[in-house]
DNA sequence: CGGGAAATGTTACTCTATAACGTTTAAGCG
DNA sequence: CGCTTAAACGTTATAGAGTAACATTTCCCG
């Protein structure tokens, strides 16, 4: 997990993530339609957070004219089912790297190369959960994001 | 701190926050212009997160026709200087309840009554800081938000 | 194979945010 | 004090993010 900052074989991790996603949808009776699968592939291939309109551009570049709802519907499906996450701090979306079950995640986002590492995380852990408990607040959803510089981009003047 | 979920005297906490903000700006050589002060007051009076266009509506309702940049400039100033925060999960802004120094904060946001409690927090604390350290990631900014139900709204069918 | 729900296509629109200009204001200095 | 200059502000226009609403198609299931 959280290997995003290390070099690795993107093609292979895309393939295995797609296979995994198909298996998950089959197991849960979800329909990973061509449109949804294509959006997930785009996210996996980009290997970083993409805006909805970045995805639209890529879809249109493939000769399939698509309007915003097409992208947003696919993204809603992927996010609802844990196959992708929304990075609220950037109005962008990223494929989940371990979509084995529902989970809230924490993200480390490099402002230079836009790589995003996803750290699995116990729901409502840490100081946030503590504060919530002491106030009687019932957490339903969390957004935990850190923006900064990844190891690769800390040394280089021009960002990787 | 984090008293937002308890009933209290809004007028008084608005006044003292404005006095505090003026003192901070004076001490730092910042200009809390009328426009900026008015936006801060609006945020304090609302006592919950407001969208930039909610603020614009209120400004216009006062007979001062204002365009988006007016609101965004004031908000940028307030956020840059720690007098307000942006709630990324809702594209909304809220006055800071303890703007004594630069700080990252964590937020508990009620989805029913829209009240926001701000919990002070050591920067890069908890699991996020741990993950970052182990990966060599340098955190510059964090977004930590929890959405759910506040104590008041958990019992009632119609939200407070 | 037919009925109904889910998914998609399409048009139009709303909300969020910023670029780029010109004008005004006010702080600092000789 | 009056000049210089940067910061703040007004204004117009536009870019970017997201959704409403409705017609059409697909495909699951009985």
Short mmCIF file of C-alpha atoms in Angstrom, two decimals, chain A residues 3-159:
data_model
loop_
_atom_site.label_atom_id
_atom_site.label_comp_id
_atom_site.label_asym_id
_atom_site.label_seq_id
_atom_site.Cartn_x
_atom_site.Cartn_y
_atom_site.Cartn_z
CA UNK A 3 3.54 2.63 -3.08
CA UNK A 4 2.57 5.55 -5.26
CA UNK A 5 5.78 7.42 -4.58
CA UNK A 6 7.93 4.52 -5.74
CA UNK A 7 8.58 3.65 -9.35
CA UNK A 8 6.71 0.60 -10.53
CA UNK A 9 5.05 -0.98 -13.54
CA UNK A 10 1.96 1.13 -14.22
CA UNK A 11 0.62 -1.14 -16.93
CA UNK A 12 0.71 -4.11 -14.65
CA UNK A 13 -0.87 -2.37 -11.68
CA UNK A 14 -3.58 -1.02 -13.97
CA UNK A 15 -4.30 -4.49 -15.29
CA UNK A 16 -4.47 -6.08 -11.90
CA UNK A 17 -6.64 -3.29 -10.52
CA UNK A 18 -9.09 -3.72 -13.39
CA UNK A 19 -9.22 -7.48 -12.85
CA UNK A 20 -9.78 -6.86 -9.17
CA UNK A 21 -12.53 -4.33 -9.88
CA UNK A 22 -14.31 -6.75 -12.18
CA UNK A 23 -14.18 -9.45 -9.55
CA UNK A 24 -15.54 -7.11 -6.90
CA UNK A 25 -18.43 -5.99 -9.07
CA UNK A 26 -19.27 -9.55 -10.02
CA UNK A 27 -19.25 -10.58 -6.38
CA UNK A 28 -21.50 -7.72 -5.34
CA UNK A 29 -23.87 -7.84 -8.29
CA UNK A 30 -22.70 -4.45 -9.56
CA UNK A 31 -22.59 -3.63 -13.25
CA UNK A 32 -19.17 -2.43 -14.32
CA UNK A 33 -20.43 -1.21 -17.69
CA UNK A 34 -18.07 -0.24 -20.52
CA UNK A 35 -18.41 3.45 -19.71
CA UNK A 36 -17.65 2.89 -16.04
CA UNK A 37 -14.79 0.53 -16.81
CA UNK A 38 -13.28 3.03 -19.25
CA UNK A 39 -13.37 5.82 -16.68
CA UNK A 40 -11.75 3.56 -14.11
CA UNK A 41 -9.05 2.63 -16.63
CA UNK A 42 -8.42 6.28 -17.37
CA UNK A 43 -7.98 6.97 -13.68
CA UNK A 44 -5.69 3.99 -13.25
CA UNK A 45 -3.58 4.87 -16.28
CA UNK A 46 -3.22 8.50 -15.22
CA UNK A 47 -2.13 7.23 -11.86
CA UNK A 48 -2.90 10.53 -10.28
CA UNK A 49 -5.95 12.63 -9.45
CA UNK A 50 -7.90 13.82 -12.49
CA UNK A 51 -10.70 16.35 -12.71
CA UNK A 52 -13.98 15.26 -14.22
CA UNK A 53 -13.25 17.41 -17.24
CA UNK A 54 -9.81 15.85 -17.68
CA UNK A 55 -11.59 12.54 -17.97
CA UNK A 56 -14.07 14.00 -20.43
CA UNK A 57 -11.22 15.23 -22.59
CA UNK A 58 -9.74 11.77 -22.72
CA UNK A 59 -13.10 10.23 -23.56
CA UNK A 60 -13.63 12.74 -26.35
CA UNK A 61 -10.11 12.13 -27.65
CA UNK A 62 -11.14 8.53 -28.19
CA UNK A 63 -13.84 9.60 -30.59
CA UNK A 64 -16.68 9.09 -28.15
CA UNK A 65 -18.26 12.50 -27.67
CA UNK A 66 -19.26 12.64 -24.03
CA UNK A 67 -20.98 15.27 -21.92
CA UNK A 68 -20.38 16.04 -18.26
CA UNK A 69 -23.12 13.77 -16.88
CA UNK A 70 -21.43 10.79 -18.51
CA UNK A 71 -18.27 11.37 -16.54
CA UNK A 72 -20.03 12.29 -13.32
CA UNK A 73 -22.30 9.24 -13.42
CA UNK A 74 -19.38 6.91 -13.86
CA UNK A 75 -17.45 8.68 -11.14
CA UNK A 76 -20.43 8.54 -8.77
CA UNK A 77 -20.66 4.82 -9.34
CA UNK A 78 -16.95 4.28 -8.77
CA UNK A 79 -16.83 6.45 -5.67
CA UNK A 80 -20.04 5.00 -4.20
CA UNK A 81 -18.65 1.52 -4.53
CA UNK A 82 -15.19 2.26 -3.24
CA UNK A 83 -13.41 1.83 -6.57
CA UNK A 84 -12.34 5.47 -6.64
CA UNK A 85 -12.07 8.39 -4.25
CA UNK A 86 -12.67 12.09 -4.53
CA UNK A 87 -9.87 14.42 -3.48
CA UNK A 88 -11.94 17.28 -2.11
CA UNK A 89 -9.03 19.67 -1.87
CA UNK A 90 -8.62 19.54 -5.63
CA UNK A 91 -12.05 18.67 -6.99
CA UNK A 92 -10.44 15.62 -8.50
CA UNK A 93 -10.80 11.87 -8.53
CA UNK A 94 -8.38 8.98 -8.16
CA UNK A 95 -8.66 5.23 -8.54
CA UNK A 96 -8.59 3.32 -5.29
CA UNK A 97 -5.49 1.23 -4.85
CA UNK A 98 -7.08 -1.38 -2.60
CA UNK A 99 -10.81 -1.47 -3.20
CA UNK A 100 -11.38 -4.69 -1.28
CA UNK A 101 -14.01 -3.21 1.01
CA UNK A 102 -15.65 0.05 2.05
CA UNK A 103 -13.12 2.25 3.67
CA UNK A 104 -12.34 5.84 4.41
CA UNK A 105 -8.84 6.70 3.39
CA UNK A 106 -6.20 9.31 4.02
CA UNK A 107 -4.30 10.85 1.13
CA UNK A 108 -0.84 12.29 0.67
CA UNK A 109 -0.86 14.55 -2.37
CA UNK A 110 2.29 15.91 -4.00
CA UNK A 111 1.75 19.45 -5.21
CA UNK A 112 4.62 19.13 -7.68
CA UNK A 113 4.02 15.86 -9.52
CA UNK A 114 0.40 15.36 -8.46
CA UNK A 115 1.02 11.82 -7.35
CA UNK A 116 -1.41 10.65 -4.70
CA UNK A 117 -0.64 7.98 -2.12
CA UNK A 118 -3.55 6.40 -0.36
CA UNK A 119 -3.00 5.26 3.19
CA UNK A 120 -5.52 2.79 4.59
CA UNK A 121 -6.79 3.96 7.89
CA UNK A 122 -9.08 2.93 10.70
CA UNK A 123 -12.28 4.96 10.37
CA UNK A 124 -12.49 7.89 12.73
CA UNK A 125 -9.06 7.24 14.11
CA UNK A 126 -6.77 9.68 15.76
CA UNK A 127 -7.52 13.10 17.11
CA UNK A 128 -10.56 13.56 14.92
CA UNK A 129 -12.28 10.51 16.39
CA UNK A 130 -11.34 11.61 19.87
CA UNK A 131 -12.80 15.07 19.38
CA UNK A 132 -15.96 13.60 17.92
CA UNK A 133 -16.45 11.17 20.79
CA UNK A 134 -15.97 13.81 23.44
CA UNK A 135 -18.59 16.02 21.77
CA UNK A 136 -21.12 13.31 21.05
CA UNK A 137 -20.69 13.85 17.31
CA UNK A 138 -21.49 10.89 15.06
CA UNK A 139 -19.08 10.69 12.13
CA UNK A 140 -20.50 9.43 8.83
CA UNK A 141 -17.85 10.47 6.34
CA UNK A 142 -14.34 11.83 6.61
CA UNK A 143 -12.07 13.84 4.36
CA UNK A 144 -8.42 13.53 5.31
CA UNK A 145 -5.90 14.96 2.91
CA UNK A 146 -2.35 16.23 3.21
CA UNK A 147 -0.75 18.31 0.50
CA UNK A 148 2.99 18.73 0.25
CA UNK A 149 6.04 17.33 -1.47
CA UNK A 150 6.74 13.66 -2.13
CA UNK A 151 10.24 12.25 -1.64
CA UNK A 152 11.08 12.45 -5.34
CA UNK A 153 10.08 16.10 -5.63
CA UNK A 154 11.85 17.38 -2.53
CA UNK A 155 15.29 17.35 -4.07
CA UNK A 156 14.61 18.44 -7.62
CA UNK A 157 14.19 22.04 -8.72
CA UNK A 158 12.00 21.20 -11.71
CA UNK A 159 9.35 18.89 -10.33
#
